[in-house]
Coordinates of C-alpha atoms in Angstrom, one line a residue:
M275 CA 78.2 -13.3 38.7
R276 CA 76.3 -9.9 38.0
T277 CA 76.4 -11.0 34.6
G278 CA 74.7 -14.6 35.6
A279 CA 71.9 -13.0 37.7
A280 CA 71.4 -10.4 35.4
A281 CA 70.5 -12.6 32.7
A282 CA 68.5 -15.1 34.9
A283 CA 66.3 -11.9 35.8
S284 CA 66.1 -11.2 32.4
A285 CA 65.0 -14.7 31.3
Q286 CA 62.9 -14.6 34.4
R287 CA 60.9 -11.3 33.0
R288 CA 60.6 -12.0 29.0
P289 CA 57.8 -14.9 30.0
G290 CA 56.0 -12.3 31.9
E291 CA 56.8 -9.6 28.7
G292 CA 55.6 -12.4 26.2
K293 CA 52.3 -12.8 27.8
G294 CA 51.5 -9.5 28.3
T295 CA 52.4 -8.5 24.7
S296 CA 50.7 -11.5 23.6
A297 CA 47.3 -11.0 25.5
I298 CA 47.7 -6.8 24.0
R299 CA 48.1 -8.3 20.2
G300 CA 45.1 -10.7 20.6
A301 CA 42.7 -8.2 21.8
G302 CA 43.7 -6.4 18.6
R303 CA 43.6 -9.3 16.4
T304 CA 40.0 -10.1 17.9
T305 CA 38.9 -6.6 17.6
S306 CA 39.8 -6.3 14.1
E307 CA 38.1 -9.5 13.1
D308 CA 35.1 -8.2 14.3
R309 CA 35.1 -5.4 12.5
I310 CA 35.9 -6.8 9.3
T311 CA 33.0 -9.3 10.1
S312 CA 30.9 -6.7 10.8
L313 CA 31.8 -4.9 7.7
T314 CA 31.5 -7.8 5.6
K315 CA 28.1 -8.4 6.8
R316 CA 26.9 -4.9 6.2
S317 CA 28.4 -5.1 2.4
G318 CA 26.6 -8.4 1.9
L319 CA 23.4 -6.6 3.5
V320 CA 23.9 -3.4 0.9
R321 CA 24.4 -5.9 -2.0
R322 CA 21.5 -7.8 -1.6
L323 CA 19.3 -4.5 -1.0
W324 CA 20.8 -3.4 -4.6
R325 CA 19.8 -6.5 -6.1
S326 CA 16.3 -5.8 -4.9
R327 CA 16.2 -2.3 -6.2
A328 CA 12.8 -1.6 -8.4
P329 CA 13.5 -2.3 -11.6
V330 CA 13.3 0.5 -14.4
E331 CA 11.7 -0.1 -17.4
G332 CA 13.7 -1.7 -20.0
D333 CA 16.1 -3.7 -18.0
G334 CA 14.7 -6.6 -18.3
E335 CA 12.8 -6.8 -15.2
A336 CA 10.1 -4.2 -14.9
D337 CA 6.7 -5.4 -13.9
T338 CA 4.4 -4.2 -16.6
R339 CA 1.8 -4.6 -14.0
T340 CA 2.7 -1.9 -11.5
H341 CA 2.0 0.9 -14.2
G342 CA 1.0 -0.4 -17.4
S343 CA 1.1 1.5 -20.6
K344 CA -1.4 4.6 -18.6
G345 CA -0.9 5.9 -15.4
C346 CA -2.9 6.0 -12.4
C347 CA -6.7 6.4 -12.0
M348 CA -7.0 8.7 -15.6
G349 CA -4.7 8.0 -17.7
K350 CA -1.8 9.8 -16.1
S351 CA 1.4 8.9 -17.7
T352 CA 4.2 7.5 -15.1
K353 CA 6.2 5.5 -18.1
V354 CA 10.0 5.5 -16.9
S355 CA 12.7 5.9 -19.6
K356 CA 15.0 3.4 -20.1
S357 CA 17.7 2.6 -18.2
N358 CA 20.8 4.5 -18.9
P359 CA 24.3 2.7 -17.9
G360 CA 26.0 5.6 -17.1
A361 CA 23.3 6.7 -15.0
E362 CA 22.6 3.3 -13.3
A363 CA 26.4 2.9 -12.4
E364 CA 26.2 6.5 -10.9
L365 CA 23.1 5.4 -8.8
K366 CA 24.9 2.8 -7.6
V367 CA 27.4 4.0 -6.3
L368 CA 25.5 6.7 -4.8
T369 CA 23.2 4.4 -3.2
H370 CA 25.9 2.1 -1.9
S371 CA 27.9 5.4 -0.4
I372 CA 24.9 6.1 1.3
L373 CA 23.7 2.6 2.8
K374 CA 27.0 1.9 4.1
K375 CA 26.6 4.7 6.3
I376 CA 23.0 3.3 7.7
K377 CA 23.8 1.2 10.8
E378 CA 23.8 -2.5 10.8
K379 CA 20.1 -3.0 12.1
Q380 CA 18.4 -0.5 10.0
L381 CA 19.6 -2.3 7.1
E382 CA 18.7 -5.5 8.3
A383 CA 15.2 -3.5 8.8
L384 CA 14.9 -2.0 5.2
L385 CA 16.2 -5.3 3.3
Q386 CA 13.1 -7.1 5.1
A387 CA 10.9 -4.6 4.3
V388 CA 12.1 -4.3 0.4
E389 CA 12.6 -8.0 0.0
S390 CA 8.6 -9.3 1.4
K391 CA 7.5 -6.1 -0.6
G392 CA 6.0 -4.8 2.6
G393 CA 3.9 -7.9 3.4
V394 CA 6.1 -7.7 6.7
R395 CA 6.2 -5.4 9.2
S396 CA 9.2 -3.4 9.3
P397 CA 9.8 -0.6 11.9
C398 CA 10.7 3.4 10.7
L399 CA 13.8 3.5 8.9
L400 CA 14.9 7.1 10.9
L401 CA 17.2 9.2 9.1
P402 CA 18.2 12.5 8.8
S403 CA 15.5 14.8 6.2
K404 CA 18.0 17.7 5.2
V405 CA 20.9 15.7 3.6
D406 CA 20.7 16.0 0.0
S407 CA 22.4 13.6 -2.8
K408 CA 23.4 14.9 -6.5
L409 CA 22.1 12.9 -8.8
G410 CA 23.4 14.0 -12.9
Q411 CA 21.8 17.3 -12.5
H412 CA 19.4 16.7 -9.7
S413 CA 19.3 17.1 -5.9
Y414 CA 17.2 15.0 -4.5
S415 CA 17.1 14.6 -0.6
L416 CA 17.6 11.3 1.5
P417 CA 14.3 9.9 1.8
L418 CA 13.3 10.6 -1.8
L419 CA 16.8 9.0 -3.2
L420 CA 15.7 5.7 -1.1
Y421 CA 12.2 5.6 -2.5
K422 CA 13.2 6.6 -6.0
V423 CA 15.4 3.0 -5.9
F424 CA 13.3 1.2 -4.1
R425 CA 10.0 1.4 -5.0
W426 CA 9.5 4.4 -7.8
P427 CA 12.3 5.0 -10.1
D428 CA 10.0 7.6 -12.2
L429 CA 9.4 9.7 -8.9
R430 CA 10.5 13.6 -9.1
H431 CA 8.7 14.9 -5.5
S432 CA 7.9 14.5 -2.4
S433 CA 4.4 16.0 -3.6
E434 CA 3.6 12.6 -5.2
L435 CA 3.8 10.6 -1.8
K436 CA 1.5 10.1 0.9
R437 CA 3.0 8.5 4.3
L438 CA 0.9 5.5 5.4
S439 CA -0.8 5.9 9.3
C440 CA 1.9 2.8 10.4
C441 CA 4.5 5.1 10.4
E442 CA 6.1 7.3 13.2
S443 CA 6.2 10.1 10.8
Y444 CA 3.1 10.7 9.8
G445 CA 1.3 13.9 10.8
K446 CA 4.6 15.5 11.6
I447 CA 6.0 18.0 9.8
N448 CA 9.5 18.7 9.5
P449 CA 10.8 16.1 11.8
E450 CA 14.8 16.5 11.9
L451 CA 14.5 12.9 11.3
V452 CA 12.3 11.4 9.0
C453 CA 11.0 7.8 8.0
C454 CA 12.7 6.5 5.0
N455 CA 11.4 3.0 4.5
P456 CA 9.9 2.9 1.0
H457 CA 7.1 0.5 2.2
H458 CA 5.7 3.3 4.6
M459 CA 4.7 5.3 2.1
S460 CA 2.6 5.4 -0.7
R461 CA 2.0 7.0 -3.8
L462 CA -0.9 9.6 -4.2
C463 CA -3.6 8.8 -7.0
E464 CA -4.2 12.3 -8.6
L465 CA -7.5 13.1 -10.3
E466 CA -7.8 14.8 -13.8
S467 CA -10.5 17.1 -14.4
P468 CA -12.4 17.4 -16.4
P469 CA -12.3 13.2 -16.5
P470 CA -12.4 11.5 -20.0
P471 CA -15.7 10.2 -20.9
Y472 CA -15.0 6.7 -22.3
S473 CA -14.7 5.8 -18.4
R474 CA -17.6 7.4 -16.6
Y475 CA -20.3 4.8 -15.7
P476 CA -23.9 5.9 -15.8
V477 CA -26.7 5.8 -13.1
D478 CA -29.4 6.5 -15.3
F479 CA -30.6 3.2 -14.1
L480 CA -30.0 3.3 -10.6
K481 CA -33.7 2.1 -8.8
P482 CA -35.9 4.8 -8.4
P483 CA -36.4 6.4 -5.1
D484 CA -39.5 4.4 -4.0
S485 CA -37.3 1.3 -4.1
P486 CA -36.8 -0.6 -1.1
D487 CA -33.2 -1.7 -0.4
P488 CA -33.2 -2.6 3.2
V489 CA -29.7 -4.7 3.0
P490 CA -26.4 -3.8 2.1
S491 CA -26.1 -5.0 -1.8
S492 CA -25.5 -3.5 -5.2
T493 CA -27.6 -1.2 -6.4
E494 CA -26.6 -2.3 -10.3
T495 CA -28.7 -5.2 -10.3
G496 CA -31.1 -6.9 -9.4
E497 CA -30.4 -10.7 -8.8
T498 CA -28.4 -10.9 -5.9
N499 CA -27.3 -14.3 -4.1
Y500 CA -25.9 -14.5 -0.2
S501 CA -23.8 -17.1 1.2
A502 CA -24.2 -16.4 4.5
P503 CA -27.2 -14.4 6.8
V504 CA -27.5 -11.0 5.6
G505 CA -28.1 -7.7 7.7
L506 CA -26.0 -5.7 10.2
S507 CA -27.2 -7.6 13.6
D508 CA -23.8 -8.4 14.6
S509 CA -22.9 -4.6 14.4
Q510 CA -25.9 -3.2 16.2
A511 CA -25.4 -5.5 19.1
R512 CA -22.1 -4.3 19.8
Q513 CA -23.6 -0.6 19.3
Q514 CA -27.1 -1.6 22.1
S515 CA -24.2 -3.8 24.4
G516 CA -21.9 -0.4 24.5
E517 CA -19.1 -1.3 22.5
R518 CA -17.7 1.0 19.9
A519 CA -19.5 2.0 16.6
H520 CA -18.3 0.4 13.6
W521 CA -17.2 3.3 11.4
C522 CA -18.0 0.5 8.0
V523 CA -18.9 -3.1 7.2
V524 CA -17.0 -4.9 4.3
A525 CA -19.0 -6.9 2.3
Y526 CA -17.2 -9.8 -0.1
W527 CA -18.5 -10.4 -3.2
E528 CA -17.7 -13.0 -6.1
E529 CA -19.8 -12.0 -9.3
K530 CA -23.5 -11.6 -7.9
T531 CA -23.0 -13.7 -4.7
R532 CA -22.1 -12.7 -1.6
V533 CA -19.1 -14.5 0.3
G534 CA -18.7 -14.9 3.9
R535 CA -20.7 -12.2 6.6
L536 CA -20.5 -8.8 7.1
Y537 CA -17.0 -7.2 8.4
S538 CA -17.6 -4.8 10.7
V539 CA -14.8 -1.9 10.9
Q540 CA -14.0 -0.4 14.5
E541 CA -10.1 0.1 14.2
P542 CA -8.7 2.9 12.1
S543 CA -7.2 0.8 9.7
L544 CA -8.3 -2.3 8.4
D545 CA -6.1 -5.0 6.0
I546 CA -8.4 -6.4 3.3
F547 CA -6.0 -9.5 1.6
Y548 CA -6.0 -13.0 0.0
D549 CA -2.4 -14.5 1.7
L550 CA -0.4 -12.1 3.6
P551 CA 2.7 -12.8 5.5
Q552 CA 1.3 -10.6 9.0
G553 CA -2.5 -10.3 7.7
N554 CA -4.2 -9.4 10.6
G555 CA -7.7 -8.1 9.1
F556 CA -10.3 -9.3 6.6
C557 CA -8.3 -13.0 5.4
L558 CA -10.4 -13.7 2.4
G559 CA -8.6 -16.6 1.9
Q560 CA -9.9 -18.0 4.8
L561 CA -13.5 -17.4 3.4
C562 CA -15.4 -20.7 2.3
S563 CA -16.2 -20.3 -1.2
E564 CA -18.6 -22.7 -3.7
N565 CA -17.7 -20.7 -6.7
K566 CA -15.9 -23.1 -9.1
S567 CA -15.5 -20.3 -12.3
Q568 CA -11.8 -20.5 -13.6
L569 CA -11.8 -16.8 -13.9
V570 CA -12.7 -16.4 -10.3
Q571 CA -10.0 -18.6 -9.1
M572 CA -7.2 -16.9 -10.9
V573 CA -8.5 -13.4 -9.8
R574 CA -8.8 -14.6 -6.4
S575 CA -5.2 -15.9 -6.4
K576 CA -3.6 -12.2 -7.4
I577 CA -5.2 -10.3 -4.5
G578 CA -2.2 -11.2 -2.8
Y579 CA -1.3 -8.4 -0.2
G580 CA -4.8 -7.0 -1.2
I581 CA -6.0 -3.4 -0.2
Q582 CA -5.4 -1.1 3.4
L583 CA -8.7 0.7 4.0
T584 CA -7.6 3.9 6.7
R585 CA -10.2 6.1 8.2
E586 CA -8.4 9.4 8.7
Q587 CA -9.1 13.1 9.7
D588 CA -9.8 14.1 6.0
G589 CA -11.5 11.2 4.8
V590 CA -11.3 7.4 4.1
W591 CA -8.3 6.3 1.7
V592 CA -7.6 2.9 0.3
Y593 CA -4.0 1.9 -0.2
N594 CA -3.3 -0.9 -3.1
R595 CA -0.8 -3.3 -1.6
S596 CA -1.6 -5.5 -4.3
C597 CA 0.2 -6.6 -7.5
Y598 CA -2.3 -5.5 -9.8
P599 CA -4.7 -2.8 -10.3
I600 CA -7.9 -2.2 -8.6
F601 CA -11.2 -0.7 -9.6
I602 CA -12.9 2.1 -7.5
K603 CA -16.6 3.8 -7.7
S604 CA -17.2 6.3 -5.2
A605 CA -19.8 9.8 -5.7
T606 CA -17.1 11.8 -3.6
L607 CA -14.8 11.1 -5.9
D608 CA -16.7 12.7 -9.3
N609 CA -18.3 16.0 -9.7
P610 CA -20.8 17.0 -7.7
D611 CA -23.1 18.0 -10.4
S612 CA -22.1 14.9 -12.2
R613 CA -25.5 12.4 -13.2
T614 CA -22.2 9.8 -13.6
L615 CA -20.1 7.9 -11.7
L616 CA -16.4 6.9 -12.4
V617 CA -14.8 4.0 -12.5
H618 CA -11.3 4.7 -11.1
K619 CA -7.9 2.6 -11.9
V620 CA -5.4 2.7 -9.0
F621 CA -2.1 0.8 -9.4
P622 CA -0.3 -0.9 -7.1
G623 CA 1.2 1.1 -4.6
F624 CA -0.7 3.8 -4.9
S625 CA -3.4 5.3 -2.5
I626 CA -6.9 7.5 -3.5
K627 CA -9.0 9.4 -1.0
A628 CA -12.1 6.5 -1.7
F629 CA -14.5 8.5 0.5
D630 CA -14.9 12.0 1.7
Y631 CA -17.2 12.6 4.2
E632 CA -17.9 16.4 4.2
K633 CA -18.6 16.0 0.8
A634 CA -20.7 13.2 1.1
G635 CA -22.8 15.1 3.6
S636 CA -23.1 18.0 1.0
L637 CA -24.2 15.6 -1.8
R638 CA -27.3 13.7 -0.1
R639 CA -30.2 15.3 -1.8
P640 CA -33.5 14.3 -2.2
N641 CA -33.8 13.3 -5.7
D642 CA -30.3 12.1 -5.7
H643 CA -30.7 8.3 -6.7
E644 CA -27.0 7.3 -5.7
F645 CA -27.6 8.3 -2.0
T646 CA -31.0 7.5 -1.9
Q647 CA -30.7 4.4 -2.6
Q648 CA -27.8 3.4 0.0
P649 CA -28.5 1.3 3.0
R650 CA -29.7 3.1 6.1
T651 CA -26.3 2.9 7.5
G652 CA -24.8 5.1 4.8
F653 CA -22.9 5.3 2.1
T654 CA -20.9 2.9 0.2
V655 CA -18.1 2.2 -2.4
Q656 CA -16.9 -0.3 -4.6
I657 CA -13.8 -2.0 -5.2
S658 CA -12.8 -5.0 -8.0
F659 CA -9.8 -6.6 -7.7
V660 CA -7.8 -7.0 -11.2
K661 CA -10.9 -6.3 -13.5
G662 CA -12.4 -3.2 -14.5
W663 CA -16.0 -2.7 -15.3
G664 CA -18.0 0.1 -16.8
Q665 CA -18.3 1.4 -20.5
C666 CA -14.8 1.3 -21.3
Y667 CA -14.8 -2.7 -20.3
T668 CA -16.4 -5.6 -21.6
R669 CA -18.1 -5.8 -18.1
Q670 CA -20.8 -3.1 -17.7
F671 CA -21.8 -3.7 -13.8
I672 CA -19.6 -5.0 -11.1
S673 CA -21.6 -7.6 -10.4
S674 CA -19.9 -9.2 -13.2
C675 CA -16.5 -8.3 -12.0
P676 CA -14.9 -12.0 -10.1
C677 CA -13.8 -10.1 -6.9
W678 CA -14.9 -7.4 -5.5
L679 CA -15.7 -5.9 -2.2
E680 CA -18.6 -3.1 -1.4
V681 CA -17.7 -0.7 1.8
I682 CA -20.7 0.7 3.6
F683 CA -19.8 3.3 5.5
N684 CA -21.7 4.4 8.8
T685 CA -22.3 8.1 8.8
R686 CA -24.4 8.7 11.9

């Protein structure tokens, strides 16, 4: 009987024990499956990021529009050597090992920034700044390595970069965590001195000092057409009503015709674009243009993400967000003693300090044609999309360029 009772008791315990063991095993399987799913997703994100890396010259995918045969502004060489299979494999292993240590949400944000090429607003990717990685014979910080992989394969030092004002790390010195989002950075457009003579832009033909010029227009051409009301009445009305004063106004031109009204800028940063996924600013694509020129329409379609105009402590910066070069003329970019102005070529992904208030004040001389002929609201910077002008181009005047901007600064 005892044997039978023990067997019955044992039989009664087995179902309970089986349920408990089964529940534990089930929970273990669920945790394991979640971990596998997470690893699979992370691996997929890492693979997509690697496929979206910046192409290197010679791999069949390099975009010659980014650098061209010469570098930014003054012909500074930025040519990238052809990819080496061994170095490429080493870079892939290193990049994968770094990306796999990043949190999944951060990987998703990085992928969004990289795949949209900066067109979609993406959060900062805050990672340790003092982690170095060895690549060949060179050692790179974690941020610098990610910038090389996803934007500029020829990048060598952080001194070549400028952080955009939208970044959380902007203005901070040596933080423990630094933003590694490649599209929160721009490449500095360095000016060489002295500039080559072929790119000089003459100002001898500018209007004499006694010539009236009451409206914002190019000082290079006497025949300009306006497709919208002229003047700064909107901005002046805002100032009279007590609203914040503008620091600049922007006029958009197609050849000799201004399109749309003057755009008054109060915010410290302005996007000027034709087609931007999350654009907020001056959208040129919404302006009604009657110009049927095929060249104008072609250039207009290439404006894309356009430029970002930012007022900072040391001056006004222009960041080229498009896929094509832009061309800039500004008196504060030149030698103060020069009687000529330069047209500077700025490649995609590069930034240039287009206007310096301190220099502008020191350059205001009674007999200086370039400044005495500027509108009463301040000085101007001219920016042409895709097409350049000046002595080294077929177009001598900016009014011959298909699509261009006139940025008029309020220095009061």
